[in-house]
C-alpha cells in the first residue's frame, strides 16, 4: 500500500493533518471490511526529541536515518505508511520515493502550507515541546518547498493553514484507486512551440523529419502530438 510523505515547516500542523489522514484511512478500510493497517511514523513514535535538530551535522542526520529505516522496515503492499516529519530536504523526499518505487507501491506528498510567521507563533505556544528560536529559524532557512513537477513530489496535495478541510477523497483516489495523474509541464505542449509547428508546415517532408527528432529529443515535446502533426499534415 502507498507511502504518504508529510512535508512542511516545523510547527506547521503536520502531525494534526497526519492524524486526520490516518483516521480517514482507518475508517475507509473498515467501511470496506478490509484489514489493511495504517501506520503513522513520526518523532514521537521514534522517540526523537527536539534537541536532535540542534546539531545539523550529526544528530539531525540520525533523525532522518531513523525515519528512513522505519519506512524501509514497515512499508509493504498491504499497509499505508504515513511519514510524518518535516521532510524539508528534497533529496530526502527522493530517497523515500525510491523506497516506495522499489516495491512497486505508489506515494504522495502532503504539504502543510503555513506561513513562517504563523508557524513561529504556533511553535512559541507549545511550551516545552517547542523548537528553540534559533533552531526553528535554521530549519526554515533550509526548507525546500515541494514541486509537483518533480516525480518524487507528485502527486502533491497542499493543505493551507486556514483550511479546515483536507482533500482526503482525492488523496485516496490518487494512491489507492490510482487515478491517472494530470500531465505535468514536461508532457504538456507549450503554446510557443505550436508556432514552430505552424512555421514548420511550409517546409518539405524531409525537413519536417529532421525537426521531428530535434524537438522530441531536446525540447521534450509530446511525441504523439508531433507525430500527428507532422505526418498527417504532409
PDB file of C-alpha atoms in Angstrom:
ATOM      1  CA  UNK A   1       0.000   0.000   0.000  1.00  0.00           C
ATOM      2  CA  UNK A   2       1.099   3.603  -0.524  1.00  0.00           C
ATOM      3  CA  UNK A   3       3.550   5.834   1.272  1.00  0.00           C
ATOM      4  CA  UNK A   4       2.257   9.247   2.350  1.00  0.00           C
ATOM      5  CA  UNK A   5       5.030  11.811   2.899  1.00  0.00           C
ATOM      6  CA  UNK A   6       4.157  14.779   5.104  1.00  0.00           C
ATOM      7  CA  UNK A   7       6.077  17.974   4.459  1.00  0.00           C
ATOM      8  CA  UNK A   8       6.217  21.487   5.900  1.00  0.00           C
ATOM      9  CA  UNK A   9       7.863  23.968   8.247  1.00  0.00           C
ATOM     10  CA  UNK A  10       8.380  22.998  11.890  1.00  0.00           C
ATOM     11  CA  UNK A  11       5.170  23.531  13.903  1.00  0.00           C
ATOM     12  CA  UNK A  12       3.129  23.975  10.725  1.00  0.00           C
ATOM     13  CA  UNK A  13       0.392  21.498  11.673  1.00  0.00           C
ATOM     14  CA  UNK A  14       1.802  18.380  10.005  1.00  0.00           C
ATOM     15  CA  UNK A  15       1.017  15.962  12.832  1.00  0.00           C
ATOM     16  CA  UNK A  16      -2.545  17.261  13.224  1.00  0.00           C
ATOM     17  CA  UNK A  17      -3.041  16.784   9.486  1.00  0.00           C
ATOM     18  CA  UNK A  18      -1.341  13.362   9.527  1.00  0.00           C
ATOM     19  CA  UNK A  19      -3.639  12.118  12.301  1.00  0.00           C
ATOM     20  CA  UNK A  20      -6.702  13.228  10.329  1.00  0.00           C
ATOM     21  CA  UNK A  21      -5.403  11.342   7.302  1.00  0.00           C
ATOM     22  CA  UNK A  22      -4.701   8.302   9.491  1.00  0.00           C
ATOM     23  CA  UNK A  23      -8.229   8.376  10.938  1.00  0.00           C
ATOM     24  CA  UNK A  24      -9.784   8.711   7.488  1.00  0.00           C
ATOM     25  CA  UNK A  25      -7.901   5.739   6.035  1.00  0.00           C
ATOM     26  CA  UNK A  26      -8.640   3.532   9.043  1.00  0.00           C
ATOM     27  CA  UNK A  27     -12.366   4.309   8.782  1.00  0.00           C
ATOM     28  CA  UNK A  28     -12.369   3.915   4.993  1.00  0.00           C
ATOM     29  CA  UNK A  29     -10.744   0.490   5.194  1.00  0.00           C
ATOM     30  CA  UNK A  30     -13.133  -0.557   7.973  1.00  0.00           C
ATOM     31  CA  UNK A  31     -16.144   0.508   5.901  1.00  0.00           C
ATOM     32  CA  UNK A  32     -14.922  -1.771   3.114  1.00  0.00           C
ATOM     33  CA  UNK A  33     -14.228  -4.582   5.588  1.00  0.00           C
ATOM     34  CA  UNK A  34     -10.533  -4.558   4.756  1.00  0.00           C
ATOM     35  CA  UNK A  35      -7.820  -5.358   7.269  1.00  0.00           C
ATOM     36  CA  UNK A  36      -5.112  -3.088   5.877  1.00  0.00           C
ATOM     37  CA  UNK A  37      -3.133  -1.359   8.625  1.00  0.00           C
ATOM     38  CA  UNK A  38      -2.363   2.365   8.716  1.00  0.00           C
ATOM     39  CA  UNK A  39       0.969   3.159  10.359  1.00  0.00           C
ATOM     40  CA  UNK A  40       1.957   6.666  11.463  1.00  0.00           C
ATOM     41  CA  UNK A  41       5.698   7.267  11.829  1.00  0.00           C
ATOM     42  CA  UNK A  42       6.911  10.474  13.483  1.00  0.00           C
ATOM     43  CA  UNK A  43       9.395  11.815  16.028  1.00  0.00           C
ATOM     44  CA  UNK A  44       7.150  10.721  18.877  1.00  0.00           C
ATOM     45  CA  UNK A  45       6.875   7.119  17.705  1.00  0.00           C
ATOM     46  CA  UNK A  46      10.639   7.029  17.081  1.00  0.00           C
ATOM     47  CA  UNK A  47      11.402   8.664  20.432  1.00  0.00           C
ATOM     48  CA  UNK A  48      13.232  11.603  18.820  1.00  0.00           C
ATOM     49  CA  UNK A  49      13.465  14.821  20.848  1.00  0.00           C
ATOM     50  CA  UNK A  50      13.528  18.388  19.547  1.00  0.00           C
ATOM     51  CA  UNK A  51      17.144  18.627  20.739  1.00  0.00           C
ATOM     52  CA  UNK A  52      18.120  16.283  17.919  1.00  0.00           C
ATOM     53  CA  UNK A  53      17.657  19.134  15.461  1.00  0.00           C
ATOM     54  CA  UNK A  54      20.219  21.374  17.140  1.00  0.00           C
ATOM     55  CA  UNK A  55      23.210  19.625  15.588  1.00  0.00           C
ATOM     56  CA  UNK A  56      22.693  19.692  11.822  1.00  0.00           C
ATOM     57  CA  UNK A  57      25.869  17.767  11.065  1.00  0.00           C
ATOM     58  CA  UNK A  58      25.336  14.650  13.146  1.00  0.00           C
ATOM     59  CA  UNK A  59      22.159  14.377  15.219  1.00  0.00           C
ATOM     60  CA  UNK A  60      19.802  15.713  12.584  1.00  0.00           C
ATOM     61  CA  UNK A  61      21.164  13.228  10.050  1.00  0.00           C
ATOM     62  CA  UNK A  62      20.480  10.491  12.574  1.00  0.00           C
ATOM     63  CA  UNK A  63      16.831  11.561  12.856  1.00  0.00           C
ATOM     64  CA  UNK A  64      16.401  11.334   9.095  1.00  0.00           C
ATOM     65  CA  UNK A  65      18.132   7.967   9.084  1.00  0.00           C
ATOM     66  CA  UNK A  66      15.754   6.740  11.808  1.00  0.00           C
ATOM     67  CA  UNK A  67      12.699   7.798   9.807  1.00  0.00           C
ATOM     68  CA  UNK A  68      14.056   6.263   6.619  1.00  0.00           C
ATOM     69  CA  UNK A  69      14.857   2.988   8.386  1.00  0.00           C
ATOM     70  CA  UNK A  70      11.355   2.843   9.875  1.00  0.00           C
ATOM     71  CA  UNK A  71       9.801   3.381   6.447  1.00  0.00           C
ATOM     72  CA  UNK A  72      12.005   0.679   4.908  1.00  0.00           C
ATOM     73  CA  UNK A  73      11.099  -1.705   7.708  1.00  0.00           C
ATOM     74  CA  UNK A  74       7.340  -1.154   7.666  1.00  0.00           C
ATOM     75  CA  UNK A  75       6.476  -0.403   4.060  1.00  0.00           C
ATOM     76  CA  UNK A  76       4.621  -3.127   2.200  1.00  0.00           C
ATOM     77  CA  UNK A  77       1.958  -3.596  -0.430  1.00  0.00           C
ATOM     78  CA  UNK A  78      -0.662  -4.198   2.273  1.00  0.00           C
ATOM     79  CA  UNK A  79      -0.318  -1.254   4.680  1.00  0.00           C
ATOM     80  CA  UNK A  80      -0.488   2.540   4.491  1.00  0.00           C
ATOM     81  CA  UNK A  81       2.616   4.298   5.814  1.00  0.00           C
ATOM     82  CA  UNK A  82       2.439   7.965   6.845  1.00  0.00           C
ATOM     83  CA  UNK A  83       5.912   9.507   7.201  1.00  0.00           C
ATOM     84  CA  UNK A  84       5.074  12.425   9.477  1.00  0.00           C
ATOM     85  CA  UNK A  85       8.156  14.640   9.552  1.00  0.00           C
ATOM     86  CA  UNK A  86       9.337  17.945   8.145  1.00  0.00           C
ATOM     87  CA  UNK A  87      10.940  16.109   5.208  1.00  0.00           C
ATOM     88  CA  UNK A  88      12.182  19.518   4.175  1.00  0.00           C
ATOM     89  CA  UNK A  89      15.127  18.343   2.046  1.00  0.00           C
ATOM     90  CA  UNK A  90      14.099  17.371  -1.476  1.00  0.00           C
ATOM     91  CA  UNK A  91      16.905  14.819  -1.648  1.00  0.00           C
ATOM     92  CA  UNK A  92      15.444  13.033   1.367  1.00  0.00           C
ATOM     93  CA  UNK A  93      11.946  13.056  -0.130  1.00  0.00           C
ATOM     94  CA  UNK A  94      13.512  11.499  -3.223  1.00  0.00           C
ATOM     95  CA  UNK A  95      15.008   8.728  -1.087  1.00  0.00           C
ATOM     96  CA  UNK A  96      11.601   7.986   0.431  1.00  0.00           C
ATOM     97  CA  UNK A  97      10.074   7.984  -3.051  1.00  0.00           C
ATOM     98  CA  UNK A  98      12.682   5.444  -4.188  1.00  0.00           C
ATOM     99  CA  UNK A  99      11.793   3.157  -1.279  1.00  0.00           C
ATOM    100  CA  UNK A 100       8.146   3.113  -2.375  1.00  0.00           C
ATOM    101  CA  UNK A 101       9.049   2.688  -6.012  1.00  0.00           C
ATOM    102  CA  UNK A 102      11.375  -0.217  -5.251  1.00  0.00           C
ATOM    103  CA  UNK A 103       8.479  -2.381  -4.051  1.00  0.00           C
ATOM    104  CA  UNK A 104       6.058  -1.107  -6.669  1.00  0.00           C
ATOM    105  CA  UNK A 105       3.738   0.881  -4.403  1.00  0.00           C
ATOM    106  CA  UNK A 106       2.517   4.445  -5.065  1.00  0.00           C
ATOM    107  CA  UNK A 107       3.200   7.501  -2.950  1.00  0.00           C
ATOM    108  CA  UNK A 108       2.060  11.076  -2.495  1.00  0.00           C
ATOM    109  CA  UNK A 109       3.223  14.222  -0.692  1.00  0.00           C
ATOM    110  CA  UNK A 110       1.027  16.320   1.611  1.00  0.00           C
ATOM    111  CA  UNK A 111       2.423  19.820   2.088  1.00  0.00           C
ATOM    112  CA  UNK A 112       1.169  21.868   5.036  1.00  0.00           C
ATOM    113  CA  UNK A 113       1.243  25.376   3.622  1.00  0.00           C
ATOM    114  CA  UNK A 114       1.624  27.506   6.742  1.00  0.00           C
ATOM    115  CA  UNK A 115       3.355  30.918   6.597  1.00  0.00           C
ATOM    116  CA  UNK A 116       6.560  31.199   8.618  1.00  0.00           C
ATOM    117  CA  UNK A 117       5.094  33.886  10.890  1.00  0.00           C
ATOM    118  CA  UNK A 118       2.135  31.717  11.899  1.00  0.00           C
ATOM    119  CA  UNK A 119       4.255  28.563  12.276  1.00  0.00           C
ATOM    120  CA  UNK A 120       6.606  30.507  14.554  1.00  0.00           C
ATOM    121  CA  UNK A 121       3.653  31.681  16.641  1.00  0.00           C
ATOM    122  CA  UNK A 122       2.324  28.129  16.936  1.00  0.00           C
ATOM    123  CA  UNK A 123       5.796  26.971  17.913  1.00  0.00           C
ATOM    124  CA  UNK A 124       6.064  29.540  20.710  1.00  0.00           C
ATOM    125  CA  UNK A 125       2.717  28.354  22.122  1.00  0.00           C
ATOM    126  CA  UNK A 126       3.971  24.780  22.515  1.00  0.00           C
ATOM    127  CA  UNK A 127       5.929  25.465  25.684  1.00  0.00           C
ATOM    128  CA  UNK A 128       8.453  22.728  26.440  1.00  0.00           C
ATOM    129  CA  UNK A 129       7.629  20.907  23.198  1.00  0.00           C
ATOM    130  CA  UNK A 130       8.662  23.870  21.042  1.00  0.00           C
ATOM    131  CA  UNK A 131      11.811  24.276  18.987  1.00  0.00           C
ATOM    132  CA  UNK A 132      14.311  26.848  20.203  1.00  0.00           C
ATOM    133  CA  UNK A 133      14.032  30.078  18.226  1.00  0.00           C
ATOM    134  CA  UNK A 134      17.425  29.748  16.512  1.00  0.00           C
ATOM    135  CA  UNK A 135      16.756  26.083  15.649  1.00  0.00           C
ATOM    136  CA  UNK A 136      13.354  26.998  14.196  1.00  0.00           C
ATOM    137  CA  UNK A 137      14.890  29.734  12.025  1.00  0.00           C
ATOM    138  CA  UNK A 138      17.665  27.409  10.850  1.00  0.00           C
ATOM    139  CA  UNK A 139      15.213  24.687   9.836  1.00  0.00           C
ATOM    140  CA  UNK A 140      13.030  27.176   7.963  1.00  0.00           C
ATOM    141  CA  UNK A 141      16.037  28.586   6.102  1.00  0.00           C
ATOM    142  CA  UNK A 142      16.919  25.121   4.776  1.00  0.00           C
ATOM    143  CA  UNK A 143      13.371  24.172   3.765  1.00  0.00           C
ATOM    144  CA  UNK A 144      12.983  23.144   0.114  1.00  0.00           C
ATOM    145  CA  UNK A 145       9.374  23.504  -0.961  1.00  0.00           C
ATOM    146  CA  UNK A 146       7.911  20.535  -2.852  1.00  0.00           C
ATOM    147  CA  UNK A 147       7.256  20.939  -6.554  1.00  0.00           C
ATOM    148  CA  UNK A 148       4.806  18.639  -8.339  1.00  0.00           C
ATOM    149  CA  UNK A 149       6.927  18.833 -11.495  1.00  0.00           C
ATOM    150  CA  UNK A 150       9.338  16.534  -9.660  1.00  0.00           C
ATOM    151  CA  UNK A 151       8.210  12.912  -9.796  1.00  0.00           C
ATOM    152  CA  UNK A 152       9.149  12.403  -6.136  1.00  0.00           C
ATOM    153  CA  UNK A 153       6.865  15.304  -5.107  1.00  0.00           C
ATOM    154  CA  UNK A 154       3.904  14.179  -7.180  1.00  0.00           C
ATOM    155  CA  UNK A 155       1.014  13.706  -6.576  1.00  0.00           C
ATOM    156  CA  UNK A 156       1.231  16.781  -4.338  1.00  0.00           C
ATOM    157  CA  UNK A 157      -1.589  17.953  -2.046  1.00  0.00           C
ATOM    158  CA  UNK A 158      -1.250  21.351  -0.385  1.00  0.00           C
ATOM    159  CA  UNK A 159      -3.244  21.934   2.800  1.00  0.00           C
ATOM    160  CA  UNK A 160      -3.347  25.598   3.793  1.00  0.00           C
ATOM    161  CA  UNK A 161      -3.151  26.557   7.463  1.00  0.00           C
ATOM    162  CA  UNK A 162      -6.581  28.242   7.439  1.00  0.00           C
ATOM    163  CA  UNK A 163      -8.325  25.468   5.523  1.00  0.00           C
ATOM    164  CA  UNK A 164     -10.092  23.037   7.841  1.00  0.00           C
ATOM    165  CA  UNK A 165     -10.784  20.589   5.034  1.00  0.00           C
ATOM    166  CA  UNK A 166      -8.244  18.134   3.688  1.00  0.00           C
ATOM    167  CA  UNK A 167      -8.780  16.609   0.199  1.00  0.00           C
ATOM    168  CA  UNK A 168      -8.994  13.137   1.733  1.00  0.00           C
ATOM    169  CA  UNK A 169     -11.075  11.609  -1.047  1.00  0.00           C
ATOM    170  CA  UNK A 170      -8.626  12.903  -3.653  1.00  0.00           C
ATOM    171  CA  UNK A 171      -5.691  11.510  -1.698  1.00  0.00           C
ATOM    172  CA  UNK A 172      -7.433   8.133  -1.511  1.00  0.00           C
ATOM    173  CA  UNK A 173      -8.181   8.154  -5.235  1.00  0.00           C
ATOM    174  CA  UNK A 174      -4.648   9.114  -6.236  1.00  0.00           C
ATOM    175  CA  UNK A 175      -2.816   6.445  -4.242  1.00  0.00           C
ATOM    176  CA  UNK A 176      -5.340   3.662  -3.624  1.00  0.00           C
ATOM    177  CA  UNK A 177      -7.676   3.833  -6.609  1.00  0.00           C
ATOM    178  CA  UNK A 178      -4.694   5.137  -8.588  1.00  0.00           C
ATOM    179  CA  UNK A 179      -6.497   7.669 -10.739  1.00  0.00           C
ATOM    180  CA  UNK A 180      -4.214   8.791 -13.561  1.00  0.00           C
ATOM    181  CA  UNK A 181      -2.336  11.967 -12.793  1.00  0.00           C
ATOM    182  CA  UNK A 182      -2.854  15.019 -14.998  1.00  0.00           C
ATOM    183  CA  UNK A 183       0.014  15.860 -17.371  1.00  0.00           C
ATOM    184  CA  UNK A 184       2.752  17.991 -15.867  1.00  0.00           C
ATOM    185  CA  UNK A 185       4.687  20.768 -17.550  1.00  0.00           C
ATOM    186  CA  UNK A 186       7.150  18.405 -19.179  1.00  0.00           C
ATOM    187  CA  UNK A 187       4.432  16.467 -21.030  1.00  0.00           C
ATOM    188  CA  UNK A 188       2.148  19.340 -21.929  1.00  0.00           C
ATOM    189  CA  UNK A 189       2.581  21.104 -25.276  1.00  0.00           C
ATOM    190  CA  UNK A 190       3.944  24.621 -24.830  1.00  0.00           C
ATOM    191  CA  UNK A 191       1.980  27.278 -26.772  1.00  0.00           C
ATOM    192  CA  UNK A 192       5.178  28.883 -28.072  1.00  0.00           C
ATOM    193  CA  UNK A 193       6.202  25.598 -29.695  1.00  0.00           C
ATOM    194  CA  UNK A 194       2.940  25.449 -31.593  1.00  0.00           C
ATOM    195  CA  UNK A 195       4.191  28.494 -33.500  1.00  0.00           C
ATOM    196  CA  UNK A 196       7.212  26.456 -34.558  1.00  0.00           C
ATOM    197  CA  UNK A 197       4.920  23.700 -35.787  1.00  0.00           C
ATOM    198  CA  UNK A 198       2.913  26.154 -37.873  1.00  0.00           C
ATOM    199  CA  UNK A 199       6.133  27.611 -39.229  1.00  0.00           C
ATOM    200  CA  UNK A 200       7.429  24.124 -39.984  1.00  0.00           C
ATOM    201  CA  UNK A 201       4.438  23.297 -42.158  1.00  0.00           C
ATOM    202  CA  UNK A 202       5.805  25.258 -45.115  1.00  0.00           C
ATOM    203  CA  UNK A 203       8.882  23.017 -45.480  1.00  0.00           C
ATOM    204  CA  UNK A 204       9.257  19.696 -47.321  1.00  0.00           C
ATOM    205  CA  UNK A 205       8.624  16.354 -45.646  1.00  0.00           C
ATOM    206  CA  UNK A 206      12.350  15.508 -45.194  1.00  0.00           C
ATOM    207  CA  UNK A 207      12.901  18.803 -43.361  1.00  0.00           C
ATOM    208  CA  UNK A 208       9.975  18.007 -41.053  1.00  0.00           C
ATOM    209  CA  UNK A 209      11.514  14.648 -40.193  1.00  0.00           C
ATOM    210  CA  UNK A 210      14.734  16.360 -39.074  1.00  0.00           C
ATOM    211  CA  UNK A 211      12.907  18.760 -36.775  1.00  0.00           C
ATOM    212  CA  UNK A 212      10.686  15.974 -35.518  1.00  0.00           C
ATOM    213  CA  UNK A 213      13.684  14.284 -33.897  1.00  0.00           C
ATOM    214  CA  UNK A 214      15.218  17.597 -32.836  1.00  0.00           C
ATOM    215  CA  UNK A 215      12.142  18.740 -30.922  1.00  0.00           C
ATOM    216  CA  UNK A 216      11.377  15.348 -29.379  1.00  0.00           C
ATOM    217  CA  UNK A 217      14.942  14.872 -28.143  1.00  0.00           C
ATOM    218  CA  UNK A 218      15.968  18.329 -26.971  1.00  0.00           C
ATOM    219  CA  UNK A 219      12.709  20.077 -26.155  1.00  0.00           C
ATOM    220  CA  UNK A 220      10.851  17.185 -24.504  1.00  0.00           C
ATOM    221  CA  UNK A 221       7.794  17.773 -26.678  1.00  0.00           C
ATOM    222  CA  UNK A 222       4.971  15.266 -26.679  1.00  0.00           C
ATOM    223  CA  UNK A 223       5.938  12.630 -29.251  1.00  0.00           C
ATOM    224  CA  UNK A 224       2.376  11.672 -30.104  1.00  0.00           C
ATOM    225  CA  UNK A 225       1.322  15.244 -30.917  1.00  0.00           C
ATOM    226  CA  UNK A 226       4.412  15.829 -33.043  1.00  0.00           C
ATOM    227  CA  UNK A 227       3.759  12.607 -34.897  1.00  0.00           C
ATOM    228  CA  UNK A 228       0.121  13.521 -35.511  1.00  0.00           C
ATOM    229  CA  UNK A 229       1.041  16.989 -36.719  1.00  0.00           C
ATOM    230  CA  UNK A 230       3.994  16.223 -38.967  1.00  0.00           C
ATOM    231  CA  UNK A 231       2.806  13.038 -40.628  1.00  0.00           C
ATOM    232  CA  UNK A 232      -0.818  13.994 -41.072  1.00  0.00           C
ATOM    233  CA  UNK A 233      -0.022  17.484 -42.364  1.00  0.00           C
ATOM    234  CA  UNK A 234       2.036  16.163 -45.287  1.00  0.00           C
TER     235      UNK A 234
END
